[in-house]
Amino acid sequence: MQKTIAVLEGDGIGPEIVGEAVKVIKTVENKYGHRFTLHPAAFGAGAYFSEGSAFPEKTKEICDAADVIIKGPVGLAVEQMDQIPQEHRPEIGAILPLRNRYDTFANFRPVRLPASLAAFSPLKPEIISQGLDILMIRELVGGIYFGDKIEGKTTGMKYAKDDCTYTEKQVRRVAIVAFEEARKQHLPLVNIHKANVLATSRFWKEIVEDTAKDYPDVPCKSMLVDNAAYQLVINPCQFNGVVLIENMQGDILTDQAGGIIGSLGLMPSACIGPEKSYVEPAHGSAPDIAGKNIANPYSMIGSAALMFDRCLNLPKEAEEIRNALFAVFERGFSTRDLMLPEQSPEKILSTTQFGDMVVKIIQENV
Ligand code: NAI
Ligand code: MG
């Protein structure tokens, strides 16, 4: 297969973990006889400082011309955000416009922790020992993140307002993606919302339940988001299957899921649009550990695996990468974020050592 891949390294740990994902992509390219042309492009806070825009025109051209985009996390430390004017900050100036440009409405966020690695979780063994395998599907281009954001003043009183809108088309198309996935994999589906308070959530629930009528073979359950946050900690294995959730609630709950399996560094993701898709880790730029060669590149390498099966329809290549990632852990190695109390220091890998080991396992596997 011949494909062009736009590579947006991003900020903070972005360049470090994207570097490891690129190593793995090149290894798979050689092993399977593909031809990938990689086009690096500036994106995020660094792009704003060097080119005056977090999503420069040149980057848009590179992304438009690419078959698929691989993106590292972007953003400055929360304390430093004020260095960039609001409209140029990486979320408003880069991530949301990227999602909007390619209408990447379905965000696949797998939450996987095999039973053998249950010790990575901060939860008690009896709660997590069965292992977790949840596919969270988050709506990514609607809701409050994409509504008008207004700060104003009326009769001497300052106020702020965020508009939250969902159209029937927006809800139905992501619901169809989730039900199709559940049907294909013979999995149950949990639909999460806040229909006891929000009009948009009542609407979400109504459309999802209407869509469910076409999938009588998929066991489907409904849960309020606050209870879901609680249940994820108390009894996470009940969610094994597909979870469908709207944009902002999904942003928050997927980070919580990362905590439950032990690290955000275990959270890859794919953002799927009708014509073009991109992959990125679920986490941010982790400024607290940037430049130290200690970040966990699993999330980025796992995102490359999602690029292979979700975007390029190459499931064998994706599986090979995932098996290699888990093989690193099965051999007793991990990065620092997943360090276990009894683990010896020589089993703790740097970002580059982790990527090298994944590459070696893929090369050795015949
Ligand atoms: P964060 O997700 O960057 O970090 C949260 C915690 O998780 C930190 O302790 C960090 O060290 C740890 N962590 C994250 N990824 C890790 C990895 N691969 N290996 C080991 N540890 C890891 O959240 P934070 O600090 O709130 O945000 C930093 C910046 O990232 C902000 O500017 C934020 O707006 C941006 N952001 C960007 C996203 C994106 O590019 N899609 C998504 C989320 C946040
Ligand atoms: Mg987030």
Short mmCIF file of C-alpha atoms and ligand atoms in Angstrom, two decimals:
data_model
loop_
_atom_site.label_atom_id
_atom_site.label_comp_id
_atom_site.label_asym_id
_atom_site.label_seq_id
_atom_site.Cartn_x
_atom_site.Cartn_y
_atom_site.Cartn_z
CA MET A 1 0.00 0.00 0.00
CA GLN A 2 1.23 3.53 -0.81
CA LYS A 3 0.00 6.32 1.46
CA THR A 4 0.91 9.85 2.49
CA ILE A 5 0.85 10.56 6.22
CA ALA A 6 0.89 14.09 7.68
CA VAL A 7 2.86 14.09 10.94
CA LEU A 8 1.99 16.80 13.49
CA GLU A 9 4.40 16.42 16.40
CA GLY A 10 2.70 18.97 18.64
CA ASP A 11 4.00 20.32 21.95
CA GLY A 12 5.44 19.07 25.25
CA ILE A 13 5.98 15.31 25.07
CA GLY A 14 4.49 15.35 21.53
CA PRO A 15 7.78 15.19 19.58
CA GLU A 16 9.15 12.48 21.92
CA ILE A 17 6.19 10.10 21.60
CA VAL A 18 5.50 10.86 17.93
CA GLY A 19 9.16 9.97 17.25
CA GLU A 20 8.56 6.50 18.71
CA ALA A 21 5.33 6.02 16.75
CA VAL A 22 7.16 6.96 13.53
CA LYS A 23 9.85 4.33 14.29
CA VAL A 24 7.11 1.73 14.65
CA ILE A 25 5.30 2.86 11.48
CA LYS A 26 8.59 2.55 9.53
CA THR A 27 9.19 -0.92 10.96
CA VAL A 28 5.74 -2.07 9.87
CA GLU A 29 6.23 -0.39 6.48
CA ASN A 30 9.42 -2.42 5.88
CA LYS A 31 8.05 -5.67 7.21
CA TYR A 32 4.83 -5.58 5.19
CA GLY A 33 6.21 -3.95 2.02
CA HIS A 34 4.17 -0.72 2.22
CA ARG A 35 5.35 2.71 1.05
CA PHE A 36 4.52 5.58 3.38
CA THR A 37 5.57 9.16 2.66
CA LEU A 38 5.70 11.17 5.89
CA HIS A 39 5.12 14.94 5.78
CA PRO A 40 5.93 16.74 9.05
CA ALA A 41 4.00 19.96 9.73
CA ALA A 42 3.84 22.55 12.53
CA PHE A 43 0.76 22.45 14.79
CA GLY A 44 -0.07 23.74 18.27
CA ALA A 45 1.60 26.23 20.61
CA GLY A 46 5.02 25.83 18.97
CA ALA A 47 3.45 26.63 15.58
CA TYR A 48 1.86 29.76 17.06
CA PHE A 49 5.22 30.99 18.39
CA SER A 50 7.15 30.21 15.19
CA GLU A 51 4.52 31.03 12.55
CA GLY A 52 1.86 33.14 14.27
CA SER A 53 -0.83 30.46 13.94
CA ALA A 54 -1.49 27.22 15.85
CA PHE A 55 -2.79 25.68 12.60
CA PRO A 56 -0.80 27.40 9.82
CA GLU A 57 -2.01 27.46 6.20
CA LYS A 58 0.96 25.31 5.13
CA THR A 59 -0.08 22.65 7.65
CA LYS A 60 -3.66 22.74 6.34
CA GLU A 61 -2.32 22.12 2.81
CA ILE A 62 -0.19 19.19 4.02
CA CYS A 63 -3.14 17.68 5.90
CA ASP A 64 -5.50 18.21 2.94
CA ALA A 65 -3.07 16.38 0.67
CA ALA A 66 -2.41 13.50 3.11
CA ASP A 67 -4.36 10.25 3.26
CA VAL A 68 -4.27 10.26 7.04
CA ILE A 69 -2.89 12.43 9.86
CA ILE A 70 -0.96 11.38 12.93
CA LYS A 71 -1.03 14.06 15.62
CA GLY A 72 0.82 14.42 18.92
CA PRO A 73 -0.72 16.29 21.86
CA VAL A 74 -0.63 20.09 21.85
CA GLY A 75 -0.80 22.85 24.45
CA LEU A 76 1.16 24.71 27.08
CA ALA A 77 1.10 24.04 30.80
CA VAL A 78 -2.14 25.31 32.32
CA GLU A 79 -0.17 28.05 34.19
CA GLN A 80 1.36 29.29 30.89
CA MET A 81 -1.77 29.34 28.73
CA ASP A 82 -2.05 33.14 29.02
CA GLN A 83 1.08 33.50 26.87
CA ILE A 84 -1.13 32.91 23.83
CA PRO A 85 -4.22 34.99 23.00
CA GLN A 86 -7.45 33.02 23.51
CA GLU A 87 -8.30 32.63 19.80
CA HIS A 88 -4.84 31.21 19.00
CA ARG A 89 -4.62 28.73 21.88
CA PRO A 90 -4.09 25.17 20.70
CA GLU A 91 -7.64 23.98 21.49
CA ILE A 92 -9.54 26.87 19.92
CA GLY A 93 -6.92 27.66 17.26
CA ALA A 94 -5.80 24.16 16.25
CA ILE A 95 -7.58 21.05 17.60
CA LEU A 96 -11.20 22.15 17.13
CA PRO A 97 -10.49 23.58 13.64
CA LEU A 98 -8.74 20.30 12.70
CA ARG A 99 -11.75 18.26 13.85
CA ASN A 100 -14.11 20.66 12.11
CA ARG A 101 -12.13 20.70 8.85
CA TYR A 102 -12.38 16.93 8.41
CA ASP A 103 -15.64 16.47 10.32
CA THR A 104 -14.02 13.77 12.48
CA PHE A 105 -17.22 13.00 14.37
CA ALA A 106 -16.43 9.57 15.82
CA ASN A 107 -13.67 9.39 18.41
CA PHE A 108 -12.63 5.82 19.21
CA ARG A 109 -10.99 5.56 22.62
CA PRO A 110 -10.22 1.95 23.57
CA VAL A 111 -9.69 1.35 27.29
CA ARG A 112 -7.77 -1.92 27.48
CA LEU A 113 -6.13 -3.58 30.43
CA PRO A 114 -5.72 -7.36 30.15
CA ALA A 115 -6.29 -9.30 33.37
CA SER A 116 -2.56 -10.14 33.45
CA LEU A 117 -1.74 -6.41 33.76
CA ALA A 118 -4.44 -5.59 36.32
CA ALA A 119 -1.72 -4.50 38.77
CA PHE A 120 -1.26 -1.28 36.73
CA SER A 121 -4.67 -0.14 37.96
CA PRO A 122 -4.95 1.82 41.22
CA LEU A 123 -8.16 -0.11 41.92
CA LYS A 124 -8.26 -3.13 44.26
CA PRO A 125 -7.45 -6.42 42.49
CA GLU A 126 -10.91 -7.90 43.13
CA ILE A 127 -12.50 -4.98 41.26
CA ILE A 128 -10.29 -5.05 38.16
CA SER A 129 -8.90 -8.61 38.03
CA GLN A 130 -11.25 -9.62 35.22
CA GLY A 131 -9.50 -7.07 32.97
CA LEU A 132 -11.01 -4.15 31.07
CA ASP A 133 -11.84 -3.96 27.40
CA ILE A 134 -14.12 -0.99 26.76
CA LEU A 135 -14.43 0.82 23.46
CA MET A 136 -15.52 4.35 24.29
CA ILE A 137 -17.00 6.10 21.27
CA ARG A 138 -17.21 9.83 21.84
CA GLU A 139 -19.00 12.32 19.58
CA LEU A 140 -16.27 14.78 18.56
CA VAL A 141 -17.61 17.69 16.52
CA GLY A 142 -20.81 18.79 18.28
CA GLY A 143 -22.10 19.90 21.66
CA ILE A 144 -20.77 22.60 23.92
CA TYR A 145 -17.16 22.58 22.61
CA PHE A 146 -18.40 23.74 19.22
CA GLY A 147 -21.09 26.18 20.37
CA ASP A 148 -20.78 29.99 20.66
CA LYS A 149 -18.65 31.12 23.56
CA ILE A 150 -19.74 34.48 24.85
CA GLU A 151 -18.40 36.74 27.58
CA GLY A 152 -20.50 39.85 28.14
CA LYS A 153 -21.89 42.40 30.53
CA THR A 154 -25.52 43.29 31.17
CA THR A 155 -26.88 45.84 33.63
CA GLY A 156 -23.49 46.10 35.23
CA MET A 157 -23.16 42.34 35.71
CA LYS A 158 -20.48 40.33 33.88
CA TYR A 159 -21.49 36.92 32.54
CA ALA A 160 -20.21 34.08 30.36
CA LYS A 161 -22.24 31.71 28.20
CA ASP A 162 -21.45 28.53 26.23
CA ASP A 163 -23.99 27.29 23.74
CA CYS A 164 -24.60 23.53 23.54
CA THR A 165 -26.39 22.26 20.44
CA TYR A 166 -26.85 18.80 18.94
CA THR A 167 -28.64 18.13 15.66
CA GLU A 168 -30.39 14.86 14.88
CA LYS A 169 -27.84 14.11 12.16
CA GLN A 170 -24.94 14.60 14.57
CA VAL A 171 -26.36 12.22 17.16
CA ARG A 172 -27.66 9.60 14.76
CA ARG A 173 -24.48 9.17 12.75
CA VAL A 174 -22.27 8.55 15.79
CA ALA A 175 -24.94 6.29 17.30
CA ILE A 176 -24.93 4.23 14.09
CA VAL A 177 -21.12 3.93 14.28
CA ALA A 178 -21.39 2.69 17.88
CA PHE A 179 -24.22 0.21 17.22
CA GLU A 180 -22.47 -1.14 14.10
CA GLU A 181 -19.32 -1.68 16.14
CA ALA A 182 -21.26 -3.42 18.93
CA ARG A 183 -23.06 -5.63 16.40
CA LYS A 184 -19.85 -6.57 14.57
CA GLN A 185 -18.08 -7.54 17.77
CA HIS A 186 -21.16 -9.02 19.52
CA LEU A 187 -20.82 -6.54 22.38
CA PRO A 188 -23.33 -4.77 24.62
CA LEU A 189 -23.64 -0.98 24.44
CA VAL A 190 -24.04 1.54 27.26
CA ASN A 191 -25.40 4.97 26.26
CA ILE A 192 -24.27 7.72 28.65
CA HIS A 193 -25.96 11.13 29.00
CA LYS A 194 -27.42 13.65 31.45
CA ALA A 195 -31.04 13.43 30.30
CA ASN A 196 -32.40 14.22 33.76
CA VAL A 197 -31.18 17.84 33.41
CA LEU A 198 -30.09 18.84 29.90
CA ALA A 199 -32.32 19.30 26.84
CA THR A 200 -29.44 18.25 24.56
CA SER A 201 -29.05 15.05 26.60
CA ARG A 202 -32.77 14.24 26.48
CA PHE A 203 -32.55 14.72 22.72
CA TRP A 204 -29.39 12.56 22.60
CA LYS A 205 -31.15 9.77 24.50
CA GLU A 206 -34.23 9.97 22.28
CA ILE A 207 -32.23 9.71 19.03
CA VAL A 208 -29.96 6.95 20.36
CA GLU A 209 -33.00 4.94 21.51
CA ASP A 210 -34.63 5.42 18.13
CA THR A 211 -31.42 4.23 16.41
CA ALA A 212 -31.36 1.21 18.74
CA LYS A 213 -34.61 -0.04 17.14
CA ASP A 214 -32.54 -1.01 14.07
CA TYR A 215 -30.21 -3.07 16.29
CA PRO A 216 -32.46 -5.39 18.32
CA ASP A 217 -29.55 -7.87 18.54
CA VAL A 218 -27.39 -5.35 20.48
CA PRO A 219 -28.06 -5.34 24.25
CA CYS A 220 -28.36 -1.65 25.08
CA LYS A 221 -28.49 0.13 28.41
CA SER A 222 -28.76 3.79 29.38
CA MET A 223 -26.88 5.49 32.25
CA LEU A 224 -26.61 9.03 33.65
CA VAL A 225 -23.09 10.42 33.35
CA ASP A 226 -22.62 11.12 37.06
CA ASN A 227 -23.56 7.56 37.95
CA ALA A 228 -21.31 6.32 35.12
CA ALA A 229 -18.35 8.20 36.67
CA TYR A 230 -19.09 6.42 39.95
CA GLN A 231 -19.72 3.00 38.41
CA LEU A 232 -16.47 3.23 36.42
CA VAL A 233 -14.57 3.18 39.70
CA ILE A 234 -16.80 0.85 41.73
CA ASN A 235 -17.44 -1.75 39.03
CA PRO A 236 -15.63 -0.86 35.77
CA CYS A 237 -15.90 -4.34 34.21
CA GLN A 238 -19.67 -3.88 33.75
CA PHE A 239 -18.78 -1.50 30.88
CA ASN A 240 -16.81 -4.12 28.92
CA GLY A 241 -18.25 -3.54 25.46
CA VAL A 242 -19.09 -0.29 23.68
CA VAL A 243 -19.78 2.98 25.50
CA LEU A 244 -21.42 5.80 23.55
CA ILE A 245 -21.08 9.34 24.90
CA GLU A 246 -21.30 12.96 23.77
CA ASN A 247 -18.33 15.28 23.33
CA MET A 248 -17.63 17.01 26.67
CA GLN A 249 -18.87 14.19 28.91
CA GLY A 250 -16.71 11.81 26.85
CA ASP A 251 -13.67 14.06 27.21
CA ILE A 252 -13.93 13.84 30.98
CA LEU A 253 -14.93 10.19 31.36
CA THR A 254 -12.19 8.92 29.03
CA ASP A 255 -9.52 10.66 31.13
CA GLN A 256 -11.05 8.97 34.17
CA ALA A 257 -10.85 5.66 32.32
CA GLY A 258 -7.14 6.35 31.74
CA GLY A 259 -6.70 6.75 35.49
CA ILE A 260 -8.54 3.50 36.13
CA ILE A 261 -6.16 1.49 33.93
CA GLY A 262 -3.16 3.17 35.54
CA SER A 263 -2.05 5.98 33.21
CA LEU A 264 -3.23 8.34 30.52
CA GLY A 265 -0.17 7.02 28.69
CA LEU A 266 -2.25 3.88 27.97
CA MET A 267 -4.94 5.84 26.09
CA PRO A 268 -4.66 5.95 22.28
CA SER A 269 -7.43 7.31 20.07
CA ALA A 270 -8.67 7.64 16.49
CA CYS A 271 -10.82 10.52 15.22
CA ILE A 272 -12.79 9.26 12.25
CA GLY A 273 -14.41 11.46 9.62
CA PRO A 274 -16.40 10.63 6.49
CA GLU A 275 -13.38 11.14 4.23
CA LYS A 276 -10.33 11.87 6.33
CA SER A 277 -9.32 10.74 9.78
CA TYR A 278 -6.55 11.42 12.23
CA VAL A 279 -5.14 9.68 15.26
CA GLU A 280 -3.90 11.20 18.52
CA PRO A 281 -3.40 10.12 22.13
CA ALA A 282 -6.34 10.90 24.42
CA HIS A 283 -4.12 12.95 26.74
CA GLY A 284 -2.48 16.37 26.56
CA SER A 285 1.11 17.53 26.12
CA ALA A 286 2.14 16.58 29.70
CA PRO A 287 4.40 19.64 30.21
CA ASP A 288 5.37 18.33 33.67
CA ILE A 289 7.39 15.48 32.12
CA ALA A 290 8.30 16.96 28.72
CA GLY A 291 11.89 16.73 27.48
CA LYS A 292 12.89 14.08 30.03
CA ASN A 293 12.54 10.96 27.85
CA ILE A 294 10.22 9.40 30.43
CA ALA A 295 6.77 9.75 28.81
CA ASN A 296 4.90 6.57 27.99
CA PRO A 297 4.72 6.31 24.18
CA TYR A 298 2.11 3.51 24.30
CA SER A 299 -0.71 6.01 23.69
CA MET A 300 0.96 7.34 20.54
CA ILE A 301 2.14 3.96 19.22
CA GLY A 302 -1.33 2.59 20.01
CA SER A 303 -2.76 5.50 18.01
CA ALA A 304 -0.55 4.42 15.09
CA ALA A 305 -2.09 0.94 15.45
CA LEU A 306 -5.53 2.55 15.25
CA MET A 307 -4.36 4.36 12.10
CA PHE A 308 -3.60 0.97 10.55
CA ASP A 309 -6.94 -0.69 11.23
CA ARG A 310 -9.41 2.19 11.60
CA CYS A 311 -8.06 4.48 8.87
CA LEU A 312 -6.08 2.32 6.41
CA ASN A 313 -7.98 -0.95 6.76
CA LEU A 314 -4.83 -2.90 7.64
CA PRO A 315 -5.94 -4.95 10.67
CA LYS A 316 -3.00 -7.40 10.65
CA GLU A 317 -0.48 -4.58 10.98
CA ALA A 318 -2.54 -3.03 13.79
CA GLU A 319 -2.72 -6.31 15.69
CA GLU A 320 1.02 -6.85 15.31
CA ILE A 321 1.67 -3.44 16.93
CA ARG A 322 -0.80 -4.06 19.76
CA ASN A 323 0.67 -7.48 20.49
CA ALA A 324 4.17 -5.96 20.61
CA LEU A 325 3.01 -3.21 22.99
CA PHE A 326 1.50 -5.73 25.40
CA ALA A 327 4.53 -8.04 24.99
CA VAL A 328 6.73 -5.27 26.47
CA PHE A 329 4.57 -5.26 29.61
CA GLU A 330 4.28 -9.06 29.72
CA ARG A 331 8.10 -9.21 29.86
CA GLY A 332 7.94 -7.14 33.05
CA PHE A 333 9.00 -3.80 31.53
CA SER A 334 7.14 -0.51 31.69
CA THR A 335 7.64 3.23 31.66
CA ARG A 336 7.85 5.21 34.89
CA ASP A 337 4.17 6.18 35.05
CA LEU A 338 3.24 2.50 35.44
CA MET A 339 6.00 1.55 37.88
CA LEU A 340 4.90 -1.11 40.36
CA PRO A 341 6.18 -1.21 43.96
CA GLU A 342 8.05 -4.51 43.45
CA GLN A 343 9.46 -3.59 40.02
CA SER A 344 13.27 -3.37 39.79
CA PRO A 345 14.67 -0.11 38.34
CA GLU A 346 16.25 -1.89 35.34
CA LYS A 347 12.75 -2.84 34.20
CA ILE A 348 11.79 0.84 33.88
CA LEU A 349 12.19 2.00 30.31
CA SER A 350 12.71 5.46 28.89
CA THR A 351 10.44 6.66 26.07
CA THR A 352 13.03 5.70 23.44
CA GLN A 353 13.84 2.33 25.04
CA PHE A 354 10.15 1.47 25.03
CA GLY A 355 9.84 2.34 21.32
CA ASP A 356 13.03 0.37 20.54
CA MET A 357 11.65 -2.70 22.30
CA VAL A 358 8.37 -2.52 20.37
CA VAL A 359 10.36 -2.27 17.12
CA LYS A 360 12.55 -5.25 18.07
CA ILE A 361 9.54 -7.42 18.97
CA ILE A 362 7.86 -6.61 15.63
CA GLN A 363 11.07 -7.35 13.71
CA GLU A 364 11.67 -10.65 15.52
CA ASN A 365 8.10 -11.88 15.20
CA VAL A 366 7.90 -14.00 12.04
P1 NAI B 1 -2.20 16.08 30.33
O1 NAI B 1 -3.10 15.07 29.74
O2 NAI B 1 -1.16 16.67 29.44
O3 NAI B 1 -1.45 15.46 31.61
C1 NAI B 1 -2.17 14.96 32.73
C2 NAI B 1 -1.25 14.05 33.56
O4 NAI B 1 -1.04 12.84 32.85
C3 NAI B 1 0.13 14.64 33.82
O5 NAI B 1 0.55 14.26 35.10
C4 NAI B 1 1.01 13.98 32.76
O6 NAI B 1 2.36 13.88 33.13
C5 NAI B 1 0.35 12.61 32.64
N1 NAI B 1 0.53 12.04 31.29
C6 NAI B 1 -0.13 12.39 30.16
N2 NAI B 1 0.33 11.69 29.13
C7 NAI B 1 1.29 10.88 29.60
C8 NAI B 1 2.15 9.90 28.98
N3 NAI B 1 2.09 9.62 27.68
N4 NAI B 1 3.05 9.26 29.77
C9 NAI B 1 3.09 9.50 31.09
N5 NAI B 1 2.33 10.40 31.72
C10 NAI B 1 1.43 11.09 30.97
O7 NAI B 1 -3.15 17.21 30.94
P2 NAI B 1 -2.85 18.76 31.33
O8 NAI B 1 -1.56 18.86 32.06
O9 NAI B 1 -4.08 19.21 31.96
O10 NAI B 1 -2.73 19.51 29.94
C11 NAI B 1 -1.49 19.93 29.35
C12 NAI B 1 -1.82 20.63 28.03
O11 NAI B 1 -2.36 19.69 27.09
C13 NAI B 1 -2.86 21.74 28.16
O12 NAI B 1 -2.43 22.82 27.35
C14 NAI B 1 -4.13 21.13 27.58
O13 NAI B 1 -4.97 22.10 27.07
C15 NAI B 1 -3.54 20.24 26.50
N6 NAI B 1 -4.40 19.13 26.05
C16 NAI B 1 -4.31 18.78 24.72
C17 NAI B 1 -5.01 17.72 24.22
C18 NAI B 1 -4.83 17.34 22.78
O14 NAI B 1 -3.84 17.68 22.14
N7 NAI B 1 -5.77 16.62 22.18
C19 NAI B 1 -5.91 16.92 25.07
C20 NAI B 1 -5.87 17.30 26.49
C21 NAI B 1 -5.15 18.39 26.94
MG MG B 2 -9.30 15.63 27.03
#
